[in-house]
Short mmCIF file of N, CA and C in Angstrom, two decimals:
data_model
loop_
_atom_site.label_atom_id
_atom_site.label_comp_id
_atom_site.label_asym_id
_atom_site.label_seq_id
_atom_site.Cartn_x
_atom_site.Cartn_y
_atom_site.Cartn_z
N MET X 1397 24.52 -58.02 131.27
CA MET X 1397 24.05 -58.24 132.90
C MET X 1397 24.38 -59.64 133.47
N ILE X 1398 24.57 -60.26 134.47
CA ILE X 1398 25.15 -61.76 134.24
C ILE X 1398 24.38 -62.00 136.10
N HIS X 1399 23.99 -63.16 135.98
CA HIS X 1399 23.04 -64.14 136.35
C HIS X 1399 23.32 -64.46 137.73
N MET X 1400 23.65 -63.90 138.72
CA MET X 1400 23.49 -64.58 139.51
C MET X 1400 22.86 -65.42 140.50
N GLN X 1401 23.45 -66.71 140.76
CA GLN X 1401 22.02 -67.37 141.50
C GLN X 1401 21.82 -67.62 142.69
N SER X 1402 22.65 -67.76 143.56
CA SER X 1402 22.59 -67.90 144.56
C SER X 1402 23.52 -68.09 145.73
N ARG X 1403 23.23 -68.01 146.66
CA ARG X 1403 23.90 -67.77 148.48
C ARG X 1403 26.23 -68.44 147.66
N GLU X 1404 25.89 -69.19 146.99
CA GLU X 1404 27.43 -69.82 146.76
C GLU X 1404 27.77 -69.22 145.38
N ASP X 1405 26.59 -68.37 144.98
CA ASP X 1405 27.86 -67.44 144.09
C ASP X 1405 28.31 -66.51 144.14
N ILE X 1406 27.73 -65.54 145.72
CA ILE X 1406 28.11 -64.74 146.23
C ILE X 1406 28.91 -65.01 146.68
N LEU X 1407 29.68 -66.19 146.92
CA LEU X 1407 30.55 -66.14 148.26
C LEU X 1407 31.83 -66.49 147.75
N LEU X 1408 31.91 -66.98 146.32
CA LEU X 1408 32.46 -67.43 145.21
C LEU X 1408 33.35 -65.47 144.58
N ALA X 1409 31.74 -64.78 144.23
CA ALA X 1409 32.04 -63.70 144.55
C ALA X 1409 32.95 -62.63 144.92
N ILE X 1410 33.15 -62.90 146.62
CA ILE X 1410 33.65 -62.39 147.63
C ILE X 1410 35.18 -63.70 147.78
N GLN X 1411 34.44 -64.19 146.86
CA GLN X 1411 36.06 -65.22 147.98
C GLN X 1411 37.30 -64.84 146.35
N GLU X 1412 37.11 -64.26 145.49
CA GLU X 1412 37.84 -64.17 144.85
C GLU X 1412 37.98 -62.75 143.84
N ASP X 1413 37.79 -61.98 145.12
CA ASP X 1413 37.97 -60.34 145.38
C ASP X 1413 39.37 -59.85 146.15
N GLU X 1414 40.96 -60.37 145.68
CA GLU X 1414 41.30 -60.10 146.87
C GLU X 1414 41.31 -59.02 148.22
N TRP X 1415 40.36 -57.66 147.38
CA TRP X 1415 40.53 -56.55 147.82
C TRP X 1415 39.55 -56.77 149.48
N MET X 1416 38.74 -58.16 149.37
CA MET X 1416 37.46 -57.64 150.23
C MET X 1416 37.99 -58.99 151.05
N MET X 1417 38.97 -60.27 150.29
CA MET X 1417 39.51 -61.37 151.37
C MET X 1417 40.80 -60.08 151.78
N ASP X 1418 40.71 -59.73 152.25
CA ASP X 1418 42.18 -58.47 152.84
C ASP X 1418 40.92 -57.93 153.64
N ILE X 1419 40.18 -56.95 153.74
CA ILE X 1419 39.22 -56.14 154.28
C ILE X 1419 38.77 -57.55 155.44
N LEU X 1420 38.18 -58.14 154.48
CA LEU X 1420 37.53 -59.12 155.47
C LEU X 1420 38.88 -60.04 157.20
N ARG X 1421 40.28 -60.00 156.46
CA ARG X 1421 41.28 -60.85 157.10
C ARG X 1421 41.63 -59.55 158.04
N THR X 1422 41.66 -58.30 157.68
CA THR X 1422 41.94 -57.41 158.96
C THR X 1422 40.51 -56.83 159.94
N VAL X 1423 39.29 -57.38 159.69
CA VAL X 1423 38.56 -56.75 160.56
C VAL X 1423 38.54 -57.83 161.67
N ARG X 1424 39.24 -59.81 160.91
CA ARG X 1424 38.99 -60.95 161.96
C ARG X 1424 40.01 -60.74 162.72
N SER X 1425 41.07 -59.78 162.36
CA SER X 1425 42.83 -60.51 163.42
C SER X 1425 42.26 -59.32 163.92
N ILE X 1426 41.05 -58.22 164.39
CA ILE X 1426 41.12 -57.02 165.85
C ILE X 1426 40.44 -57.81 166.98
N ASN X 1427 39.07 -58.88 166.08
CA ASN X 1427 39.04 -60.24 167.32
C ASN X 1427 37.38 -59.65 167.93
N LEU X 1428 36.67 -58.68 167.53
CA LEU X 1428 35.86 -57.92 167.62
C LEU X 1428 34.61 -58.99 168.38
N PRO X 1429 33.75 -59.44 169.26
CA PRO X 1429 32.71 -60.34 169.75
C PRO X 1429 31.26 -60.03 168.52
N ASP X 1430 31.31 -60.97 168.03
CA ASP X 1430 29.84 -61.23 166.95
C ASP X 1430 29.85 -60.56 165.51
N TRP X 1431 31.03 -60.34 165.59
CA TRP X 1431 31.09 -59.42 164.40
C TRP X 1431 30.58 -59.82 163.15
N TRP X 1432 31.29 -58.33 162.13
CA TRP X 1432 30.01 -58.97 160.45
C TRP X 1432 30.22 -57.60 159.53
N ILE X 1433 30.82 -57.05 158.79
CA ILE X 1433 30.72 -56.74 158.12
C ILE X 1433 29.44 -56.72 156.61
N CYS X 1434 28.75 -55.34 157.00
CA CYS X 1434 27.73 -55.83 156.19
C CYS X 1434 27.11 -54.88 155.57
N ALA X 1435 25.60 -54.07 155.19
CA ALA X 1435 25.26 -53.91 153.85
C ALA X 1435 25.39 -53.98 152.51
N GLY X 1436 26.30 -52.11 152.53
CA GLY X 1436 27.23 -52.38 151.23
C GLY X 1436 28.14 -52.92 150.93
N PHE X 1437 28.75 -53.39 151.58
CA PHE X 1437 29.91 -54.31 151.50
C PHE X 1437 29.79 -55.79 150.91
N VAL X 1438 28.48 -56.35 151.10
CA VAL X 1438 27.96 -57.86 150.41
C VAL X 1438 27.78 -56.95 149.08
N ARG X 1439 26.41 -56.19 149.23
CA ARG X 1439 25.57 -55.68 148.24
C ARG X 1439 25.82 -55.47 146.30
N SER X 1440 27.28 -53.97 147.49
CA SER X 1440 27.44 -53.25 145.82
C SER X 1440 28.25 -54.88 145.04
N LYS X 1441 29.05 -55.91 146.09
CA LYS X 1441 29.63 -56.33 145.25
C LYS X 1441 28.59 -57.35 143.86
N VAL X 1442 27.73 -57.85 144.67
CA VAL X 1442 26.52 -58.64 144.02
C VAL X 1442 26.11 -58.20 143.24
N TRP X 1443 26.06 -56.59 143.09
CA TRP X 1443 25.35 -55.92 142.24
C TRP X 1443 26.00 -54.99 141.21
N ASP X 1444 27.72 -55.16 141.05
CA ASP X 1444 29.13 -54.38 140.22
C ASP X 1444 29.08 -55.90 139.90
N VAL X 1445 28.33 -57.48 140.14
CA VAL X 1445 29.64 -58.55 139.39
C VAL X 1445 27.79 -58.15 138.06
N VAL X 1446 27.45 -58.65 139.48
CA VAL X 1446 25.72 -58.42 138.22
C VAL X 1446 25.79 -57.68 136.86
N HIS X 1447 26.33 -56.31 137.61
CA HIS X 1447 25.96 -55.36 135.97
C HIS X 1447 27.54 -55.27 135.38
N ARG X 1448 28.18 -56.30 135.39
CA ARG X 1448 29.66 -56.47 134.88
C ARG X 1448 30.60 -55.40 134.89
N PHE X 1449 30.40 -54.40 135.68
CA PHE X 1449 31.94 -53.94 135.76
C PHE X 1449 32.80 -54.37 136.51
N GLU X 1450 33.82 -53.74 135.62
CA GLU X 1450 34.84 -54.12 135.63
C GLU X 1450 35.47 -53.77 137.19
N LYS X 1451 35.11 -52.56 137.23
CA LYS X 1451 36.17 -51.72 138.80
C LYS X 1451 35.26 -51.51 140.14
N ARG X 1452 35.26 -51.72 140.89
CA ARG X 1452 34.06 -51.73 142.10
C ARG X 1452 34.55 -50.63 142.81
N THR X 1453 32.48 -50.56 142.52
CA THR X 1453 32.08 -49.39 142.58
C THR X 1453 32.44 -48.97 144.69
N PRO X 1454 32.68 -47.92 144.83
CA PRO X 1454 33.68 -47.15 145.56
C PRO X 1454 32.19 -47.27 146.55
N LEU X 1455 32.53 -47.46 148.09
CA LEU X 1455 32.22 -46.99 148.89
C LEU X 1455 31.93 -46.49 150.01
N PRO X 1456 31.22 -45.66 150.48
CA PRO X 1456 31.16 -44.57 151.44
C PRO X 1456 31.66 -44.58 152.71
N ASP X 1457 31.37 -45.62 152.66
CA ASP X 1457 32.26 -46.81 154.50
C ASP X 1457 32.04 -48.11 154.28
N ILE X 1458 32.93 -49.02 154.85
CA ILE X 1458 33.14 -50.64 155.29
C ILE X 1458 32.15 -50.14 156.33
N ASP X 1459 31.11 -51.03 156.42
CA ASP X 1459 30.20 -51.07 157.56
C ASP X 1459 30.70 -52.63 158.66
N VAL X 1460 31.37 -51.41 159.45
CA VAL X 1460 31.97 -53.03 160.54
C VAL X 1460 30.35 -53.06 161.87
N ILE X 1461 29.94 -54.32 162.02
CA ILE X 1461 29.66 -54.36 163.14
C ILE X 1461 29.62 -55.55 163.91
N TYR X 1462 29.28 -55.13 165.27
CA TYR X 1462 29.43 -55.73 166.32
C TYR X 1462 28.52 -55.87 167.78
N PHE X 1463 28.64 -56.90 169.08
CA PHE X 1463 28.41 -57.16 169.75
C PHE X 1463 28.71 -56.82 171.06
N ASP X 1464 28.17 -56.13 171.53
CA ASP X 1464 29.33 -55.94 172.99
C ASP X 1464 28.90 -55.88 174.11
N PRO X 1465 27.09 -56.48 174.23
CA PRO X 1465 26.88 -55.63 175.41
C PRO X 1465 27.54 -55.12 176.93
N ASN X 1466 28.57 -55.93 176.73
CA ASN X 1466 29.11 -55.28 178.34
C ASN X 1466 29.99 -53.83 178.89
N ASN X 1467 30.31 -53.76 177.34
CA ASN X 1467 30.68 -51.61 176.81
C ASN X 1467 29.84 -50.98 175.73
N GLU X 1468 29.41 -50.45 175.74
CA GLU X 1468 28.13 -50.24 175.11
C GLU X 1468 28.43 -48.54 174.88
N ASP X 1469 30.22 -48.30 175.14
CA ASP X 1469 30.37 -46.53 175.14
C ASP X 1469 30.65 -46.64 173.65
N GLU X 1470 30.45 -44.96 172.59
CA GLU X 1470 31.02 -44.77 171.91
C GLU X 1470 32.01 -44.79 171.52
N SER X 1471 32.61 -44.21 172.54
CA SER X 1471 33.68 -43.75 172.57
C SER X 1471 35.09 -45.10 171.43
N ILE X 1472 34.57 -45.93 172.69
CA ILE X 1472 35.45 -47.46 171.58
C ILE X 1472 35.30 -47.77 170.68
N GLU X 1473 33.99 -47.23 170.08
CA GLU X 1473 33.06 -47.56 168.92
C GLU X 1473 35.14 -47.02 167.50
N LYS X 1474 35.20 -45.23 168.61
CA LYS X 1474 35.91 -44.82 167.69
C LYS X 1474 37.58 -45.00 167.45
N GLU X 1475 37.71 -45.96 168.84
CA GLU X 1475 39.02 -46.42 169.62
C GLU X 1475 39.19 -48.14 168.16
N TRP X 1476 38.26 -48.72 168.00
CA TRP X 1476 37.69 -49.72 166.63
C TRP X 1476 38.90 -48.74 165.16
N GLU X 1477 37.18 -48.22 165.08
CA GLU X 1477 37.55 -47.64 163.97
C GLU X 1477 39.05 -47.01 163.95
N GLN X 1478 39.71 -46.77 164.59
CA GLN X 1478 41.43 -46.58 164.18
C GLN X 1478 42.88 -46.92 164.18
N ARG X 1479 41.94 -48.50 165.53
CA ARG X 1479 43.09 -49.37 164.84
C ARG X 1479 42.86 -50.19 163.85
N LEU X 1480 41.44 -49.91 163.15
CA LEU X 1480 41.29 -50.59 161.32
C LEU X 1480 41.78 -49.59 160.70
N GLN X 1481 41.85 -48.76 160.74
CA GLN X 1481 42.32 -47.54 159.81
C GLN X 1481 44.20 -47.68 160.05
N PHE X 1482 44.71 -48.15 161.18
CA PHE X 1482 46.21 -48.72 161.03
C PHE X 1482 46.12 -49.25 160.52
N LEU X 1483 44.83 -50.79 160.39
CA LEU X 1483 45.92 -52.02 159.79
C LEU X 1483 45.86 -51.38 158.38
N HIS X 1484 44.51 -50.49 158.16
CA HIS X 1484 44.47 -50.93 157.04
C HIS X 1484 44.23 -49.76 156.09
N PRO X 1485 45.17 -49.03 155.74
CA PRO X 1485 44.46 -47.02 155.78
C PRO X 1485 43.73 -47.01 154.84
N ASN X 1486 43.66 -45.40 155.06
CA ASN X 1486 42.69 -44.99 152.75
C ASN X 1486 41.48 -45.80 153.02
N GLU X 1487 40.66 -46.80 154.28
CA GLU X 1487 39.07 -47.76 154.02
C GLU X 1487 38.95 -46.67 154.52
N PRO X 1488 37.12 -46.26 153.93
CA PRO X 1488 35.96 -45.35 155.30
C PRO X 1488 35.95 -46.27 155.96
N TRP X 1489 36.69 -46.61 156.75
CA TRP X 1489 35.84 -47.90 157.65
C TRP X 1489 35.05 -46.37 159.50
N SER X 1490 34.04 -48.07 158.73
CA SER X 1490 32.41 -47.53 160.04
C SER X 1490 32.29 -48.58 160.88
N VAL X 1491 32.58 -48.44 162.33
CA VAL X 1491 32.27 -49.31 163.95
C VAL X 1491 30.67 -49.03 164.73
N LYS X 1492 30.30 -50.04 164.22
CA LYS X 1492 29.09 -50.07 165.28
C LYS X 1492 28.92 -51.34 166.03
N ASN X 1493 29.07 -51.28 167.75
CA ASN X 1493 28.43 -51.84 168.27
C ASN X 1493 26.63 -51.56 168.20
N GLN X 1494 26.43 -52.91 168.13
CA GLN X 1494 25.13 -53.57 168.19
C GLN X 1494 24.13 -53.20 168.84
N ALA X 1495 25.07 -53.55 170.36
CA ALA X 1495 24.37 -53.12 172.23
C ALA X 1495 24.11 -51.91 171.64
N ARG X 1496 24.65 -51.55 171.20
CA ARG X 1496 23.61 -49.66 171.79
C ARG X 1496 23.08 -49.10 170.18
N MET X 1497 22.75 -49.97 169.51
CA MET X 1497 22.75 -49.09 167.99
C MET X 1497 20.72 -48.81 168.43
N HIS X 1498 20.38 -50.29 169.50
CA HIS X 1498 18.88 -49.93 168.75
C HIS X 1498 18.34 -48.42 170.20
N LEU X 1499 18.89 -47.52 170.97
CA LEU X 1499 18.70 -47.45 171.77
C LEU X 1499 18.27 -45.89 170.22
N ARG X 1500 19.21 -45.44 169.52
CA ARG X 1500 19.88 -44.42 168.72
C ARG X 1500 18.40 -44.31 168.14
N ASN X 1501 18.27 -45.83 167.77
CA ASN X 1501 17.19 -45.97 166.74
C ASN X 1501 15.56 -46.26 166.84
N HIS X 1502 16.09 -46.34 168.32
CA HIS X 1502 14.49 -46.59 168.47
C HIS X 1502 13.69 -47.38 168.78
N LEU X 1503 14.81 -48.78 168.87
CA LEU X 1503 14.07 -49.94 168.85
C LEU X 1503 13.60 -50.68 170.03
N PRO X 1504 13.31 -51.76 170.50
CA PRO X 1504 14.17 -52.71 170.93
C PRO X 1504 15.24 -53.89 170.94
N ALA X 1505 15.56 -53.04 172.13
CA ALA X 1505 17.26 -54.29 172.27
C ALA X 1505 17.29 -55.50 171.45
N TYR X 1506 18.61 -55.86 170.45
CA TYR X 1506 18.93 -55.98 169.65
C TYR X 1506 19.46 -57.36 170.64
N HIS X 1507 19.27 -58.64 169.54
CA HIS X 1507 19.52 -59.58 170.54
C HIS X 1507 21.32 -60.38 170.48
N CYS X 1508 21.01 -60.19 169.32
CA CYS X 1508 23.24 -60.24 168.37
C CYS X 1508 22.79 -59.58 167.18
N SER X 1509 24.44 -59.56 166.45
CA SER X 1509 24.04 -58.56 165.28
C SER X 1509 23.72 -59.13 164.05
N ALA X 1510 23.26 -60.82 164.44
CA ALA X 1510 22.35 -61.04 163.50
C ALA X 1510 21.24 -60.96 163.49
N ASP X 1511 20.17 -60.61 164.65
CA ASP X 1511 18.98 -59.38 165.17
C ASP X 1511 19.36 -58.44 164.43
N ALA X 1512 20.71 -57.18 165.01
CA ALA X 1512 20.59 -55.62 164.17
C ALA X 1512 20.32 -56.40 162.47
N ILE X 1513 20.84 -57.01 161.93
CA ILE X 1513 20.84 -56.70 161.06
C ILE X 1513 19.98 -57.32 160.02
N SER X 1514 18.67 -58.05 160.82
CA SER X 1514 17.55 -58.19 160.06
C SER X 1514 16.73 -57.49 159.93
N LYS X 1515 16.48 -56.49 160.70
CA LYS X 1515 16.02 -55.36 161.23
C LYS X 1515 16.74 -53.59 160.42
N PHE X 1516 17.81 -54.20 160.00
CA PHE X 1516 18.20 -53.03 158.38
C PHE X 1516 17.19 -52.75 157.22
N PRO X 1517 16.90 -51.66 156.72
CA PRO X 1517 15.86 -50.74 156.48
C PRO X 1517 15.69 -52.15 154.58
N GLU X 1518 16.13 -52.34 154.11
CA GLU X 1518 16.40 -52.90 152.70
C GLU X 1518 16.53 -54.07 153.18
N THR X 1519 16.05 -54.85 151.23
CA THR X 1519 16.39 -57.47 152.33
C THR X 1519 17.90 -57.02 151.47
N ALA X 1520 18.09 -55.73 150.53
CA ALA X 1520 19.33 -56.42 150.15
C ALA X 1520 20.54 -55.55 150.37
N THR X 1521 19.75 -55.05 151.94
CA THR X 1521 21.09 -54.67 152.36
C THR X 1521 21.42 -54.38 153.44
N ALA X 1522 20.35 -56.16 154.01
CA ALA X 1522 20.51 -56.39 155.35
C ALA X 1522 21.60 -58.46 155.00
N PHE X 1523 22.73 -57.63 155.17
CA PHE X 1523 24.19 -58.73 154.75
C PHE X 1523 24.40 -58.70 155.27
N GLY X 1524 25.14 -59.70 156.10
CA GLY X 1524 26.63 -59.48 156.70
C GLY X 1524 27.70 -60.60 156.31
N VAL X 1525 29.12 -60.80 156.55
CA VAL X 1525 30.11 -61.59 156.25
C VAL X 1525 30.78 -61.49 156.54
N LYS X 1526 31.70 -61.86 157.17
CA LYS X 1526 33.25 -62.19 158.40
C LYS X 1526 34.19 -63.98 157.33
N LEU X 1527 35.15 -63.37 158.36
CA LEU X 1527 35.61 -65.16 157.57
C LEU X 1527 35.17 -65.81 159.29
N ASP X 1528 35.70 -67.08 158.78
CA ASP X 1528 36.37 -67.06 160.06
C ASP X 1528 37.69 -68.17 160.57
N ALA X 1529 38.18 -68.37 161.72
CA ALA X 1529 39.09 -68.61 161.70
C ALA X 1529 39.62 -69.88 160.83
N ASN X 1530 39.40 -70.73 160.12
CA ASN X 1530 39.56 -71.09 159.32
C ASN X 1530 39.54 -70.86 157.93
N GLU X 1531 39.35 -69.25 157.89
CA GLU X 1531 39.58 -69.02 156.80
C GLU X 1531 38.49 -69.40 155.45
N GLU X 1532 37.34 -69.92 156.42
CA GLU X 1532 35.65 -70.12 156.13
C GLU X 1532 34.57 -68.58 155.31
N LEU X 1533 34.33 -68.14 154.55
CA LEU X 1533 33.49 -67.08 154.64
C LEU X 1533 32.46 -67.46 155.74
N VAL X 1534 31.54 -67.37 156.14
CA VAL X 1534 30.45 -66.66 156.83
C VAL X 1534 29.87 -66.02 156.23
N LEU X 1535 28.07 -66.00 156.63
CA LEU X 1535 27.69 -65.48 155.24
C LEU X 1535 25.82 -64.91 155.57
N CYS X 1536 25.42 -63.88 156.46
CA CYS X 1536 23.61 -63.55 156.91
C CYS X 1536 23.59 -63.34 156.37
N MET X 1537 22.22 -63.61 156.39
CA MET X 1537 21.19 -63.22 154.91
C MET X 1537 19.84 -63.59 155.79
N PRO X 1538 19.23 -62.69 156.66
CA PRO X 1538 17.61 -63.37 157.67
C PRO X 1538 17.28 -62.74 156.57
N HIS X 1539 17.15 -62.44 155.67
CA HIS X 1539 15.89 -62.22 154.69
C HIS X 1539 16.47 -63.11 152.67
N GLY X 1540 17.14 -64.08 152.79
CA GLY X 1540 17.45 -64.44 151.74
C GLY X 1540 18.51 -63.78 150.95
N VAL X 1541 19.25 -64.36 149.50
CA VAL X 1541 19.12 -63.66 148.82
C VAL X 1541 18.91 -63.01 147.16
N GLU X 1542 16.94 -63.54 147.05
CA GLU X 1542 16.59 -62.81 146.52
C GLU X 1542 16.58 -61.90 145.81
N ASP X 1543 16.88 -61.24 146.76
CA ASP X 1543 16.40 -58.89 146.47
C ASP X 1543 17.83 -59.05 145.56
N VAL X 1544 19.04 -59.28 146.37
CA VAL X 1544 19.76 -58.79 146.08
C VAL X 1544 20.41 -59.24 144.48
N LEU X 1545 20.44 -60.12 144.71
CA LEU X 1545 20.59 -61.03 142.91
C LEU X 1545 20.16 -60.08 141.63
N HIS X 1546 18.65 -59.99 141.93
CA HIS X 1546 17.46 -59.51 141.66
C HIS X 1546 17.54 -58.01 141.54
N CYS X 1547 18.50 -57.48 142.30
CA CYS X 1547 18.92 -56.21 141.79
C CYS X 1547 17.45 -55.48 143.08
N ARG X 1548 16.61 -55.63 143.67
CA ARG X 1548 16.03 -55.53 143.68
C ARG X 1548 15.25 -54.87 145.29
N VAL X 1549 15.03 -53.60 145.60
CA VAL X 1549 15.11 -53.02 146.98
C VAL X 1549 13.64 -53.47 147.45
N SER X 1550 13.31 -53.95 148.35
CA SER X 1550 12.44 -53.87 149.27
C SER X 1550 12.42 -53.66 150.25
N ALA X 1551 11.24 -53.22 151.22
CA ALA X 1551 11.65 -52.80 152.82
C ALA X 1551 11.75 -53.74 153.09
N THR X 1552 12.46 -54.62 154.47
CA THR X 1552 12.66 -55.87 155.27
C THR X 1552 11.49 -55.99 156.30
N PRO X 1553 10.78 -56.88 156.19
CA PRO X 1553 9.45 -57.01 157.29
C PRO X 1553 9.31 -56.39 158.46
N PHE X 1554 10.27 -56.55 159.00
CA PHE X 1554 10.30 -55.34 160.10
C PHE X 1554 10.12 -53.73 159.90
N PHE X 1555 10.03 -53.54 158.42
CA PHE X 1555 9.70 -52.13 158.28
C PHE X 1555 8.49 -52.12 158.11
N LYS X 1556 8.42 -53.40 156.93
CA LYS X 1556 6.98 -52.79 156.46
C LYS X 1556 6.09 -53.09 158.09
N GLN X 1557 6.00 -54.02 159.26
CA GLN X 1557 5.37 -53.46 159.75
C GLN X 1557 4.96 -52.45 161.03
N SER X 1558 4.93 -50.94 160.09
CA SER X 1558 5.46 -49.83 160.88
C SER X 1558 5.40 -48.23 159.97
N THR X 1559 4.36 -47.47 159.90
CA THR X 1559 4.80 -46.20 158.59
C THR X 1559 5.41 -45.78 158.86
N GLU X 1560 5.87 -45.65 160.22
CA GLU X 1560 6.94 -44.44 160.44
C GLU X 1560 8.34 -45.05 159.99
N ARG X 1561 8.14 -46.28 159.89
CA ARG X 1561 9.47 -47.26 159.40
C ARG X 1561 9.49 -46.88 158.30
N MET X 1562 8.04 -46.93 157.10
CA MET X 1562 7.74 -47.53 155.78
C MET X 1562 8.28 -45.97 155.24
N ARG X 1563 8.61 -44.76 156.03
CA ARG X 1563 8.15 -43.47 155.71
C ARG X 1563 9.85 -43.45 155.74
N ILE X 1564 11.15 -43.80 156.88
CA ILE X 1564 12.16 -43.50 156.82
C ILE X 1564 12.90 -44.23 155.44
N PHE X 1565 12.17 -46.65 155.18
CA PHE X 1565 12.56 -46.52 154.16
C PHE X 1565 12.47 -45.79 152.60
N GLU X 1566 11.46 -45.69 152.01
CA GLU X 1566 11.22 -44.20 150.97
C GLU X 1566 12.18 -42.88 151.10
N LYS X 1567 12.07 -42.56 152.63
CA LYS X 1567 13.14 -41.83 151.56
C LYS X 1567 15.24 -42.05 151.32
N ARG X 1568 15.86 -43.46 151.97
CA ARG X 1568 15.93 -43.97 152.43
C ARG X 1568 16.74 -44.79 150.58
N ILE X 1569 15.79 -44.77 150.17
CA ILE X 1569 15.66 -44.79 148.47
C ILE X 1569 15.95 -43.81 147.73
N ALA X 1570 15.52 -42.89 148.01
CA ALA X 1570 15.04 -41.66 146.87
C ALA X 1570 16.32 -40.87 147.36
N GLU X 1571 16.94 -40.79 148.63
CA GLU X 1571 18.95 -40.20 148.86
C GLU X 1571 19.35 -40.53 147.94
N LYS X 1572 18.97 -42.45 148.02
CA LYS X 1572 20.71 -43.11 148.11
C LYS X 1572 20.67 -43.84 146.45
N LYS X 1573 19.67 -43.07 145.52
CA LYS X 1573 19.54 -43.07 144.26
C LYS X 1573 21.15 -44.14 143.92
N TRP X 1574 20.23 -45.31 144.03
CA TRP X 1574 21.54 -46.36 143.63
C TRP X 1574 21.43 -46.99 141.92
N ASP X 1575 20.14 -46.38 141.83
CA ASP X 1575 19.54 -47.40 140.11
C ASP X 1575 20.12 -45.97 138.86
N ALA X 1576 21.08 -44.95 140.14
CA ALA X 1576 21.51 -44.65 138.95
C ALA X 1576 23.60 -44.65 138.51
N VAL X 1577 23.78 -45.69 139.70
CA VAL X 1577 24.88 -46.28 140.06
C VAL X 1577 24.56 -47.65 138.90
N TRP X 1578 23.52 -48.20 139.00
CA TRP X 1578 23.49 -49.52 138.65
C TRP X 1578 21.13 -49.59 138.25
N CYS X 1579 22.51 -49.94 137.00
CA CYS X 1579 20.58 -49.51 136.35
C CYS X 1579 19.37 -50.85 136.09
N ASN X 1580 19.76 -51.50 136.92
CA ASN X 1580 18.70 -52.88 136.80
C ASN X 1580 18.21 -52.81 137.97
N VAL X 1581 18.61 -52.06 138.96
CA VAL X 1581 18.04 -51.83 140.09
C VAL X 1581 17.05 -51.02 140.80
N HIS X 1582 15.80 -51.55 141.31
CA HIS X 1582 14.57 -51.73 141.00
C HIS X 1582 13.73 -51.79 142.04
N GLN X 1583 12.57 -51.03 142.38
CA GLN X 1583 11.63 -51.43 144.00
C GLN X 1583 10.84 -52.22 143.07
N GLY X 1584 11.18 -52.34 144.50
CA GLY X 1584 9.90 -53.59 145.01
C GLY X 1584 9.41 -53.40 145.51
N SER X 1585 8.63 -54.59 146.45
CA SER X 1585 7.25 -54.80 146.75
C SER X 1585 7.34 -55.14 148.11
#
């Protein structure tokens, strides 16, 4: 097991991954407002490095989020997915406008994409990364990096505030079975 220690280690691992950088450049090229690639895109990379995997763990989807309160039509998300599919075929694109996702999640409106990321279920998944115009990686990590670096799956503070949300968290942990892929993954508090 490799011990990654910091935000900088995460950024370096992403920067050295040609596939990830190509995916980031592709998403940047379509110019979505307040966009991020999040969740498993970052978490799986960290856990693969920590576990010394030589091959990337396949992702069920590449979660691209953005924030556009001026156009909350779900069909626009499908158009963005098709555009990404055209630019980078054979990838499992998933595009969601966080300006409307609060409705689906029965929550108060999000203020921006970072606000939505902060309300993801697990701290180890509450991450976003993007590439700015200067080719610099930007990491959104509202709950820090400790849990993902230590392969610990804990509920975010937002999920801990509600018994109903904690049931969702527990169900996700049982269904995801991350510890079957990454043997050092464990549930935190």
